[in-house]
Short mmCIF file of C-alpha atoms and ligand atoms in Angstrom, two decimals:
data_model
loop_
_atom_site.label_atom_id
_atom_site.label_comp_id
_atom_site.label_asym_id
_atom_site.label_seq_id
_atom_site.Cartn_x
_atom_site.Cartn_y
_atom_site.Cartn_z
CA MET A 20 69.35 117.93 99.73
CA GLU A 21 69.73 115.99 103.29
CA LYS A 22 73.36 116.34 104.70
CA ILE A 23 75.19 113.09 103.87
CA PRO A 24 76.22 111.08 106.74
CA SER A 25 79.80 111.50 106.77
CA PHE A 26 79.31 115.68 106.85
CA THR A 27 77.59 115.01 110.02
CA ILE A 28 80.71 114.17 111.84
CA ASP A 29 81.72 116.71 114.26
CA HIS A 30 85.44 117.59 112.62
CA ASN A 31 86.26 119.98 115.42
CA ARG A 32 86.85 116.87 118.22
CA LEU A 33 88.03 114.23 114.79
CA LEU A 34 91.69 113.20 115.81
CA ARG A 35 93.96 111.30 113.36
CA GLY A 36 93.48 107.68 113.34
CA VAL A 37 91.04 104.57 111.31
CA TYR A 38 87.23 105.33 111.20
CA LEU A 39 84.45 103.06 110.12
CA SER A 40 82.50 105.87 107.95
CA ARG A 41 79.80 103.46 106.18
CA GLN A 42 78.68 100.09 105.34
CA ASP A 43 76.88 99.38 102.31
CA ARG A 44 74.73 96.29 100.90
CA THR A 45 74.93 95.46 96.93
CA PRO A 46 72.19 94.08 95.29
CA SER A 47 74.07 90.89 94.85
CA GLY A 48 74.27 90.80 98.79
CA ASP A 49 77.90 91.74 99.41
CA ILE A 50 78.94 94.20 102.31
CA ILE A 51 81.43 97.10 101.48
CA SER A 52 82.54 98.47 104.40
CA THR A 53 84.10 102.35 103.39
CA PHE A 54 87.06 103.54 106.04
CA ASP A 55 88.07 107.08 107.03
CA ILE A 56 92.27 106.79 107.08
CA ARG A 57 92.63 110.11 108.89
CA LEU A 58 96.10 111.77 108.94
CA THR A 59 96.00 115.19 110.39
CA GLU A 60 93.42 116.59 112.68
CA PRO A 61 90.87 118.64 110.82
CA ASN A 62 91.27 122.38 110.89
CA ARG A 63 93.38 121.81 113.81
CA GLN A 64 96.65 120.56 112.16
CA PRO A 65 98.29 121.41 108.42
CA ALA A 66 96.25 119.04 106.02
CA LEU A 67 98.89 117.34 103.43
CA SER A 68 99.66 118.69 100.29
CA PRO A 69 97.93 117.49 97.49
CA GLU A 70 101.65 116.02 95.60
CA SER A 71 101.71 114.00 98.77
CA LEU A 72 98.40 112.49 98.41
CA HIS A 73 98.76 111.88 95.38
CA ALA A 74 102.05 109.82 95.35
CA MET A 75 100.31 108.03 98.38
CA GLU A 76 97.55 107.40 96.50
CA HIS A 77 99.66 106.00 93.96
CA LEU A 78 101.68 103.82 96.37
CA ALA A 79 98.81 102.78 98.67
CA ALA A 80 96.61 101.73 96.05
CA THR A 81 99.45 99.19 94.49
CA LEU A 82 100.76 98.12 97.55
CA LEU A 83 97.07 97.03 98.88
CA ARG A 84 96.16 95.21 95.10
CA ASN A 85 99.69 93.36 95.86
CA ASN A 86 98.64 92.70 99.21
CA PRO A 87 98.54 88.42 99.27
CA GLU A 88 95.71 88.61 102.41
CA TRP A 89 93.62 91.64 100.95
CA LYS A 90 94.28 92.37 97.55
CA ASN A 91 90.70 90.46 96.29
CA ARG A 92 88.77 92.28 98.97
CA ILE A 93 90.34 95.77 98.05
CA VAL A 94 87.72 97.88 95.80
CA TYR A 95 89.33 101.79 96.37
CA TRP A 96 92.02 103.99 97.61
CA GLY A 97 91.88 107.43 97.29
CA PRO A 98 92.38 111.35 98.88
CA MET A 99 89.97 113.17 100.70
CA GLY A 100 89.40 116.43 98.71
CA CYS A 101 89.98 118.58 102.22
CA CYS A 102 93.54 116.72 101.81
CA THR A 103 93.40 115.50 105.69
CA GLY A 104 93.23 111.81 105.07
CA ASN A 105 92.00 108.99 102.87
CA TYR A 106 89.17 106.70 102.04
CA LEU A 107 89.67 102.92 101.66
CA ILE A 108 86.84 100.21 100.48
CA ILE A 109 87.11 97.19 101.12
CA GLN A 110 84.58 93.81 100.35
CA GLY A 111 83.46 92.80 103.82
CA ASP A 112 81.64 93.27 107.13
CA LEU A 113 85.15 94.92 108.84
CA SER A 114 85.76 96.91 111.61
CA SER A 115 88.61 99.36 112.10
CA SER A 116 90.32 97.31 114.13
CA GLN A 117 90.54 94.48 111.79
CA ILE A 118 92.47 96.65 109.00
CA VAL A 119 95.41 97.95 111.55
CA PRO A 120 97.77 95.51 110.50
CA LEU A 121 97.10 95.68 107.16
CA LEU A 122 97.81 99.40 107.19
CA ILE A 123 100.52 99.19 109.47
CA ASP A 124 102.21 96.65 106.76
CA THR A 125 100.82 99.31 104.03
CA PHE A 126 102.10 102.62 105.74
CA ARG A 127 105.58 101.00 106.47
CA ARG A 128 106.58 100.40 103.21
CA ILE A 129 105.26 103.73 101.65
CA ALA A 130 107.35 105.38 104.57
CA ASP A 131 110.73 103.18 103.50
CA PHE A 132 109.82 103.41 99.46
CA GLU A 133 113.04 103.13 97.16
CA GLY A 134 112.72 103.57 93.54
CA ASP A 135 110.31 105.02 91.30
CA ILE A 136 106.77 105.66 91.82
CA PRO A 137 104.23 103.07 90.55
CA GLY A 138 101.75 104.45 87.21
CA ALA A 139 103.77 107.91 87.42
CA THR A 140 104.05 108.26 83.65
CA PRO A 141 102.21 110.26 81.30
CA LYS A 142 100.79 106.94 79.85
CA ASP A 143 99.28 105.87 83.39
CA CYS A 144 98.46 109.30 85.15
CA GLY A 145 96.95 112.30 84.62
CA ASN A 146 99.32 114.66 86.32
CA TYR A 147 102.39 112.66 86.75
CA SER A 148 104.62 115.08 87.50
CA PHE A 149 102.43 116.36 90.98
CA MET A 150 103.87 113.82 93.27
CA ASP A 151 106.17 114.69 96.21
CA LEU A 152 107.43 111.26 97.36
CA LYS A 153 109.61 112.49 99.92
CA GLN A 154 106.87 114.60 101.72
CA ALA A 155 104.67 111.49 101.17
CA LYS A 156 107.43 108.83 103.08
CA GLU A 157 107.28 111.79 105.94
CA ASP A 158 103.79 111.88 106.22
CA ALA A 159 103.40 108.02 106.35
CA ARG A 160 105.74 107.85 108.88
CA ARG A 161 104.28 110.13 111.29
CA PHE A 162 101.39 108.57 110.65
CA LEU A 163 102.91 105.34 111.30
CA SER A 164 104.78 106.22 114.73
CA GLU A 165 102.33 108.58 116.04
CA VAL A 166 98.89 106.68 115.35
CA LEU A 167 99.47 103.44 113.93
CA GLU A 168 101.41 101.72 116.17
CA ASN A 169 99.84 102.67 119.61
CA ILE A 170 96.32 103.04 118.37
CA LYS A 171 93.83 103.62 121.03
CA GLU A 172 90.20 103.58 121.24
CA GLU A 173 89.96 107.31 120.22
CA ASN A 174 91.29 106.34 117.00
CA LEU A 175 88.75 104.02 116.31
CA ASN A 176 86.23 105.30 116.59
CA TYR A 177 84.02 108.38 115.29
CA PRO A 178 83.23 111.05 118.23
CA GLN A 179 80.06 110.52 119.89
ZN1 ZN B 219 97.99 109.76 89.39
#
């Protein structure tokens, strides 16, 4: 089988950041942009816990779909199996820098979140108690302050 493009990124040199992973054109002509929202340096920093990523998934998906400017273009948010980041899929021909303000807003709201996690009930989720809100808030705060709020070119473009 051919290696798919996302497995050809040099993960040894990949930093935390916001990367345009791929763009696809649908049969109806829409461009769909898939972003790699990388929260830890692969194999060099500890990966996130699945419980943190799960709490973050519920919050981010809810916040993005409620963002007045972006909600109609959000296709998907979900965790990577390697637990070092998330995928965000948005309708439109977008660059990584164009979505940084959306991510700052989203991660700030996660870091400050108080209350019940949306959808964390047995009716709404397949493993509703498998969440760590405290850790998700800490992970969001760190990504916000150490990466998003002072983002550099090397955090916006995959290593060449
Ligand atoms: Zn869930």
